[in-house]
CSV table of C-alpha atoms and ligand atoms in Angstrom, one decimal:
chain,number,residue,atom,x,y,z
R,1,UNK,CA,91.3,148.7,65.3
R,2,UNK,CA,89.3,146.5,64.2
R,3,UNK,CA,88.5,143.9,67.0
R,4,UNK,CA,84.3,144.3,65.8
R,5,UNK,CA,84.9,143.9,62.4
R,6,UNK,CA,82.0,143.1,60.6
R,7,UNK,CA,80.1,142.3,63.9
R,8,UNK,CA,76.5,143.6,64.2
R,9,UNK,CA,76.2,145.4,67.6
R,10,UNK,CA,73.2,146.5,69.3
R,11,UNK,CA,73.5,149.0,71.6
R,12,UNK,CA,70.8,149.4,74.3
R,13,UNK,CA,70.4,153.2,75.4
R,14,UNK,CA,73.3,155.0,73.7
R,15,UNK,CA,71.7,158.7,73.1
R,16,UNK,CA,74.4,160.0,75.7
R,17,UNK,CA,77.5,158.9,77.9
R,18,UNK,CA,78.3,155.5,78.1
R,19,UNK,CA,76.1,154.2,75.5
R,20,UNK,CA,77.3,157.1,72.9
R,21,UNK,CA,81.1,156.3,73.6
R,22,UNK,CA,80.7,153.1,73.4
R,23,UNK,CA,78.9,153.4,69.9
R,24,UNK,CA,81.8,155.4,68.9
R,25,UNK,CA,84.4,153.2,70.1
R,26,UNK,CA,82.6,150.3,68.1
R,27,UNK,CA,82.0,151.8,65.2
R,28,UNK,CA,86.0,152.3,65.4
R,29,UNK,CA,86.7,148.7,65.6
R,30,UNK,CA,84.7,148.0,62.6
R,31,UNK,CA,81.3,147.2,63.6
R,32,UNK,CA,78.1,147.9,62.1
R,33,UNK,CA,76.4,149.3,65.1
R,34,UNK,CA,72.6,150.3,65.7
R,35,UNK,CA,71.4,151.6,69.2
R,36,UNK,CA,68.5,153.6,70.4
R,37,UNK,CA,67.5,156.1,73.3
R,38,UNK,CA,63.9,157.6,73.2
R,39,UNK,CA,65.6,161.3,72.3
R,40,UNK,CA,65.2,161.6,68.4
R,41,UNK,CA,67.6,164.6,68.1
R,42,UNK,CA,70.6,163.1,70.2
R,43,UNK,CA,70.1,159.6,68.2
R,44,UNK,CA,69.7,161.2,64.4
R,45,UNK,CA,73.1,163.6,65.3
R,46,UNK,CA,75.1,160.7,66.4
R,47,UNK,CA,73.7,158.7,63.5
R,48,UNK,CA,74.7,161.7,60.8
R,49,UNK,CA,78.1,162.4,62.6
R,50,UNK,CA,79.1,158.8,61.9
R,51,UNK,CA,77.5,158.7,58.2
R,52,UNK,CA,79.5,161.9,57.4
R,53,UNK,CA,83.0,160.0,58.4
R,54,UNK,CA,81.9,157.1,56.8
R,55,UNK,CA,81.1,154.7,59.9
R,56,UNK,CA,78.0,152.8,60.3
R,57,UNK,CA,76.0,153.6,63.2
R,58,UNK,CA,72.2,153.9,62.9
R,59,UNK,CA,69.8,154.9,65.8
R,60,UNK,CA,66.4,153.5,65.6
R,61,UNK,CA,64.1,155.4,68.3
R,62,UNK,CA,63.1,153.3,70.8
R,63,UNK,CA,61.7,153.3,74.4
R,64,UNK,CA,62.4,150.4,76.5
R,65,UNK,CA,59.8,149.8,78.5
R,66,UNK,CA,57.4,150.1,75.5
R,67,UNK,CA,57.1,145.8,74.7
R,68,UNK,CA,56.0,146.8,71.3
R,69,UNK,CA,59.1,149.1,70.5
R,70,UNK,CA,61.6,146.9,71.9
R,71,UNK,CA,59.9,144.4,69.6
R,72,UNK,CA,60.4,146.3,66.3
R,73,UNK,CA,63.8,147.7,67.3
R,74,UNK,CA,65.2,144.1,67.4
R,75,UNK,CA,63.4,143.2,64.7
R,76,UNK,CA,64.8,146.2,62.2
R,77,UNK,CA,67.8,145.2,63.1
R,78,UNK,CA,67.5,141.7,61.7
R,79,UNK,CA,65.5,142.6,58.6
R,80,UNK,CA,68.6,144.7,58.0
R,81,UNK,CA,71.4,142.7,59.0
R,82,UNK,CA,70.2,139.2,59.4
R,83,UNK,CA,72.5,138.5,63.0
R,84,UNK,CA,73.1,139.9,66.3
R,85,UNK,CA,76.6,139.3,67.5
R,86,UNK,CA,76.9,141.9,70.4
R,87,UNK,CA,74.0,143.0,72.5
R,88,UNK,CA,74.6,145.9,75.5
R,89,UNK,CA,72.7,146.3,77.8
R,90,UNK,CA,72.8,149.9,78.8
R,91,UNK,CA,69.9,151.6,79.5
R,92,UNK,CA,69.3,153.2,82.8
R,93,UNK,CA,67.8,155.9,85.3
R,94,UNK,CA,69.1,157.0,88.6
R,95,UNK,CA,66.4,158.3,91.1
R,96,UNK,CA,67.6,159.3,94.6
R,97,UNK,CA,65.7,158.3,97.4
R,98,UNK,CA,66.4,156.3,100.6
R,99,UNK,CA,63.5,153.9,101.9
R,100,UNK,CA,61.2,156.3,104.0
R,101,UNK,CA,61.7,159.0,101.0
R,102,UNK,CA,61.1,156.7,98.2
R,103,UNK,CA,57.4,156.4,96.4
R,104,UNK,CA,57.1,153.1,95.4
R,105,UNK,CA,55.4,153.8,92.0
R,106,UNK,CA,57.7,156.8,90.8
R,107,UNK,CA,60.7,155.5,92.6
R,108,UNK,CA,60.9,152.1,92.4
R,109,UNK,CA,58.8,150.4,89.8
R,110,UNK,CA,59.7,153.3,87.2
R,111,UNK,CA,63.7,152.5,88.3
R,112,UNK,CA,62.6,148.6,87.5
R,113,UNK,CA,60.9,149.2,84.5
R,114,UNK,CA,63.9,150.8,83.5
R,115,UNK,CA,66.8,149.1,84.7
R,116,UNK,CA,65.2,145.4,84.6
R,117,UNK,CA,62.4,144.8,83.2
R,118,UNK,CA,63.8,146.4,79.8
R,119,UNK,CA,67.0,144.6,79.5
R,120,UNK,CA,64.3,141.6,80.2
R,121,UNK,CA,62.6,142.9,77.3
R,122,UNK,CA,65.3,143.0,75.0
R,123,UNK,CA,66.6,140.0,76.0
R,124,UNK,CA,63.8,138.0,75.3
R,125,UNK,CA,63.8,139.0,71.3
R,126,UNK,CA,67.6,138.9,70.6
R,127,UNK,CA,68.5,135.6,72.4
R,128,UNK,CA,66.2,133.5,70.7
R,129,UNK,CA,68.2,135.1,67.4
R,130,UNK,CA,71.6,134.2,68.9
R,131,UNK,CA,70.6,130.6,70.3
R,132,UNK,CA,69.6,130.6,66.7
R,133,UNK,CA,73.1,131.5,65.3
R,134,UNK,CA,74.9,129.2,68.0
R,135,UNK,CA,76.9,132.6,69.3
R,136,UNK,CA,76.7,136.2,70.8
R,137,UNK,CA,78.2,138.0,73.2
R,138,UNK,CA,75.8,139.8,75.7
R,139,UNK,CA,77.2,142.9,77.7
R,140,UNK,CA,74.9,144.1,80.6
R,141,UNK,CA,75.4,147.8,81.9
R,142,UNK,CA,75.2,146.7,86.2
R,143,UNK,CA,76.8,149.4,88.6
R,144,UNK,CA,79.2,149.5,91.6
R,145,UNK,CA,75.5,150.0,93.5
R,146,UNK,CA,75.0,147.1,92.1
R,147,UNK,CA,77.9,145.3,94.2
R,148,UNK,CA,77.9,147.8,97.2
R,149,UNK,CA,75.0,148.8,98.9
R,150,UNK,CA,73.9,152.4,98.3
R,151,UNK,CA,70.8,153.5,100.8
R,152,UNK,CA,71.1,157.1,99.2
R,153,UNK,CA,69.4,155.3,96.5
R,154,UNK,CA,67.7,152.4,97.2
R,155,UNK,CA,65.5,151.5,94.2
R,156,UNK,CA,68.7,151.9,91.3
R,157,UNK,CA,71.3,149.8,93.8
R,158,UNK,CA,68.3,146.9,94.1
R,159,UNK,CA,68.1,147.0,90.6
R,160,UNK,CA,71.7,146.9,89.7
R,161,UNK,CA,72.2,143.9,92.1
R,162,UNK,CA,69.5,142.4,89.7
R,163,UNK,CA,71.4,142.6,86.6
R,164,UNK,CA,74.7,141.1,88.1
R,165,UNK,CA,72.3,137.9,88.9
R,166,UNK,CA,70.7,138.5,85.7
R,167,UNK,CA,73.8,138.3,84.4
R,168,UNK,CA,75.3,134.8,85.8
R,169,UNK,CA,71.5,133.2,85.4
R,170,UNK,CA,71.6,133.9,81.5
R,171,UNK,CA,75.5,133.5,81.6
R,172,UNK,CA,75.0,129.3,83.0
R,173,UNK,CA,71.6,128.9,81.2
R,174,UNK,CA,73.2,129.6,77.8
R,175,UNK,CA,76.8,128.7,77.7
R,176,UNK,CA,76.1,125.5,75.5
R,177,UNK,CA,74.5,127.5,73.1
R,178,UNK,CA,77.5,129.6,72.1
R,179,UNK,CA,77.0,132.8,74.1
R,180,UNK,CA,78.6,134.7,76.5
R,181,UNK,CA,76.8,137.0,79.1
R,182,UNK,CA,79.0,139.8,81.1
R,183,UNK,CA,78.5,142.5,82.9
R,184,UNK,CA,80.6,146.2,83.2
R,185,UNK,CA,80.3,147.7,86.7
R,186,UNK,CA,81.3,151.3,86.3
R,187,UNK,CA,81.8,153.5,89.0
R,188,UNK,CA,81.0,157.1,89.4
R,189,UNK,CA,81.4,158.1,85.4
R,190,UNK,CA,81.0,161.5,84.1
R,191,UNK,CA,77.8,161.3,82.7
R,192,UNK,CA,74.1,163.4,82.1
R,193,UNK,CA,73.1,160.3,84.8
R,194,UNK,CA,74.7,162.4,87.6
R,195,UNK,CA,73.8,166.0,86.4
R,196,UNK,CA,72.3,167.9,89.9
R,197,UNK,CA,74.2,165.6,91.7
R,198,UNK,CA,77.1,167.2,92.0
R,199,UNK,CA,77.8,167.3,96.3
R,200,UNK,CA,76.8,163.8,96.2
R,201,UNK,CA,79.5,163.2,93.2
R,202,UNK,CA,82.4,165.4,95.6
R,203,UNK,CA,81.6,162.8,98.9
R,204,UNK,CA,82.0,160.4,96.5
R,205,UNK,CA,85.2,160.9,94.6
R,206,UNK,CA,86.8,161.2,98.1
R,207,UNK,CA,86.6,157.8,98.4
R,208,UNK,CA,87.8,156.9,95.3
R,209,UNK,CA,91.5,155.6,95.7
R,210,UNK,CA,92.2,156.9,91.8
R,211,UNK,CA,90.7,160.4,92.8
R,212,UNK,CA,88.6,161.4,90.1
R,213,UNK,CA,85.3,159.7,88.1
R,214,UNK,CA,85.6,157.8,85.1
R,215,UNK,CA,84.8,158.8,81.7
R,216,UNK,CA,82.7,157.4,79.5
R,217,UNK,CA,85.7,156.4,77.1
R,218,UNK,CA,86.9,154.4,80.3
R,219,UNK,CA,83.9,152.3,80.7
R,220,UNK,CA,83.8,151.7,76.8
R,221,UNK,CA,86.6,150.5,76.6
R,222,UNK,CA,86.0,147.8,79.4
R,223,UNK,CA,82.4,146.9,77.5
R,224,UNK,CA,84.6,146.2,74.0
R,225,UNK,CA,86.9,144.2,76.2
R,226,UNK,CA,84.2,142.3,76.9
R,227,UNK,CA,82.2,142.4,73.7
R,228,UNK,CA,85.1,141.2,71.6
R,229,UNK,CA,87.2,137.8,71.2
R,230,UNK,CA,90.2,139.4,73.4
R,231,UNK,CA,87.4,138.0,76.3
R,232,UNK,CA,86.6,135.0,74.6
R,233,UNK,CA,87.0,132.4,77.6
R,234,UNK,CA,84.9,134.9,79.6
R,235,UNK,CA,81.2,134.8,80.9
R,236,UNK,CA,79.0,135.1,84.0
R,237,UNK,CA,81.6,137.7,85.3
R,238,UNK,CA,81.6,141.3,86.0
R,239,UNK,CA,83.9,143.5,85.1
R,240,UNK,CA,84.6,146.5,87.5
R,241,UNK,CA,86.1,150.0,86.4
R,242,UNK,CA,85.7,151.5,89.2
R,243,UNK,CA,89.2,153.5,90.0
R,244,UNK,CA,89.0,151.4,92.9
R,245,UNK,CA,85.7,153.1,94.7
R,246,UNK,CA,84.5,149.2,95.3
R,247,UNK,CA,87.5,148.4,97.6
K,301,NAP,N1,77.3,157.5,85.1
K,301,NAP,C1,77.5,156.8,86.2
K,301,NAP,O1,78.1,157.2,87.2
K,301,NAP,C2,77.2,155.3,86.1
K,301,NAP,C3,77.8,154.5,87.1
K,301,NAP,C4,77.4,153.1,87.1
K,301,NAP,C5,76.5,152.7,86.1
K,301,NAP,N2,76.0,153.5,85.2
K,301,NAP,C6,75.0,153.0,84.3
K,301,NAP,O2,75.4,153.2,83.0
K,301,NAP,C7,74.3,153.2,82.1
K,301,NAP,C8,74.4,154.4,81.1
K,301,NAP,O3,74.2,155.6,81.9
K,301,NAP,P1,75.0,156.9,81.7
K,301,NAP,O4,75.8,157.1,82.9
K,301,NAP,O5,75.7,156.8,80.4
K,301,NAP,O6,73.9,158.0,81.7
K,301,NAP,P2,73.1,158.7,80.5
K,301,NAP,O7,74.0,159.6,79.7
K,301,NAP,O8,71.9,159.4,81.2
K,301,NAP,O9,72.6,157.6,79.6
K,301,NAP,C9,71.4,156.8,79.8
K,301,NAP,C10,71.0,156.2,78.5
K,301,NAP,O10,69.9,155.4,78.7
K,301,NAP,C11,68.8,155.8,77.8
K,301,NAP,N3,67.5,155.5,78.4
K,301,NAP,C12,67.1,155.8,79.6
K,301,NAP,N4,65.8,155.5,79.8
K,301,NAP,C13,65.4,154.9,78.6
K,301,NAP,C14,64.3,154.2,78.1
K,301,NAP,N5,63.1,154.2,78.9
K,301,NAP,N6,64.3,153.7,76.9
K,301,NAP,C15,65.4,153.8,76.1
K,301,NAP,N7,66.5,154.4,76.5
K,301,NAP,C16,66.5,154.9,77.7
K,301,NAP,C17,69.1,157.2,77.6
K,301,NAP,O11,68.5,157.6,76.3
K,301,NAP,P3,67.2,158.5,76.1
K,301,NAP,O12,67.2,159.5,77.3
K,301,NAP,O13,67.4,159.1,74.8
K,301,NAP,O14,66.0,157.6,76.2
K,301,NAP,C18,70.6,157.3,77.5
K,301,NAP,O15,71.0,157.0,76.2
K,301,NAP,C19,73.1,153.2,83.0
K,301,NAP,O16,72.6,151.8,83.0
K,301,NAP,C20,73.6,153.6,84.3
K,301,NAP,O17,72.9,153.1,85.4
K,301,NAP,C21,76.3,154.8,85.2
């Protein structure tokens, strides 16, 4: 308990799975978290669950490929709270689709908009705030698609290769100004990401040496590790909880 105390976390996508658990496991180490998702009754539940046991989450609605939303939700945050101190990076989409099945405009440029271009977005308001402060911890949500190439779905392993460079760019580029950029690299988790996938999910888990999926607790619990001063000598790396699927 209480490895976030006092910190002000943003949390990038957290309507469901990881994002929510993570919320929750934040708010538990004493944070003061806020985090968005564009679904206004997931986001106002989680919101009132917390304020009824007396934790401080808050979900400002937000979509992130909107410029001017990710605009205002980082700038809420600061009229509120005055600091960022953790950002995650969470948001994401997973569209199927191999090469010769994949349309580039409703594949693969809505999978960048998503899984890119808005973590770019967000990026661009709240690091200018923490260059400002002289610290900050950045989490960014890759994939083990993003470190192992998956042709069932082409467009989301592309872009979770992306983030891991993303990751070590911003990770070198803003060491000397008192921040630390990561990234989690979860394997197959049992999230809403995966529901209608579920023969895809049973090929899969046979080749996962631990033999089952992750939860979303699990992959939490690696982002706090990575969010908090227990990884303080840590940046540009990427953290895989994966049950050993990479290997
Ligand atoms: N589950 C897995 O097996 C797995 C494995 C590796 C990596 N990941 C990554 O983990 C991250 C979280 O996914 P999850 O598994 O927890 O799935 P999830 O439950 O579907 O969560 C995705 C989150 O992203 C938000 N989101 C999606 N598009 C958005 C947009 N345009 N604007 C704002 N928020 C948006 C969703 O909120 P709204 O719908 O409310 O907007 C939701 O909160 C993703 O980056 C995913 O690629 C997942």
């Amino acid at each position: 308990m209480g490895k976030l105390k006092d910190q002000v976390a943003l949390v990038f996508g957290a309507t469901s799975g990881i994002g929510k658990a993570t919320v929750d496991l934040f708010v538990q180490e004493g944070a003061i978290v806020y985090f968005c998702g564009r679904r206004l009754e997931r986001g106002a539940a989680i919101e009132k669950e917390w304020q009824e046991k007396g934790g401080s989450a808050f979900f400002i609605p937000c979509d992130g490929t909107v410029d001017e939303q990710v605009k205002e939700l980082v700038a809420t945050v600061i009229a509120k709270e005055g600091k960022i101190d953790v950002l995650v990076n969470n948001v994401g989409v997973s569209l199927p689709g191999p090469l010769l099945e994949m349309d580039l405009e409703k594949n693969f440029d809505v999978t960048m908009d998503v899984n890119v271009k808005s973590y770019l977005r967000v990026l661009k308001e709240v690091i200018p705030v923490m260059v400002q402060q002289k610290c900050g911890v950045i989490v960014n949500t890759s994939s083990v698609g993003g470190i192992t190439p998956m042709p069932s779905h082409l467009a989301y392993t592309m872009s979770k290769a992306a983030i891991i460079r993303l990751t070590k760019s911003l990770a070198l580029e803003y060491a000397g100004d008192g921040i630390r950029v990561n990234a989690i690299v979860p394997g197959l988790t049992d999230t809403e990401i995966n529901e209608g996938n579920e023969d895809f999910i049973k090929e899969i888990v046979k080749t996962i040496p631990l033999g089952r999926i992750a939860s979303s607790e699990e992959i939490a619990r690696g982002i706090l590790f990575l969010a908090c001063d227990d990884s303080s000598f840590i940046t540009g790396t990427e953290l895989i909880v994966d049950g050993g699927e990479s290997l």
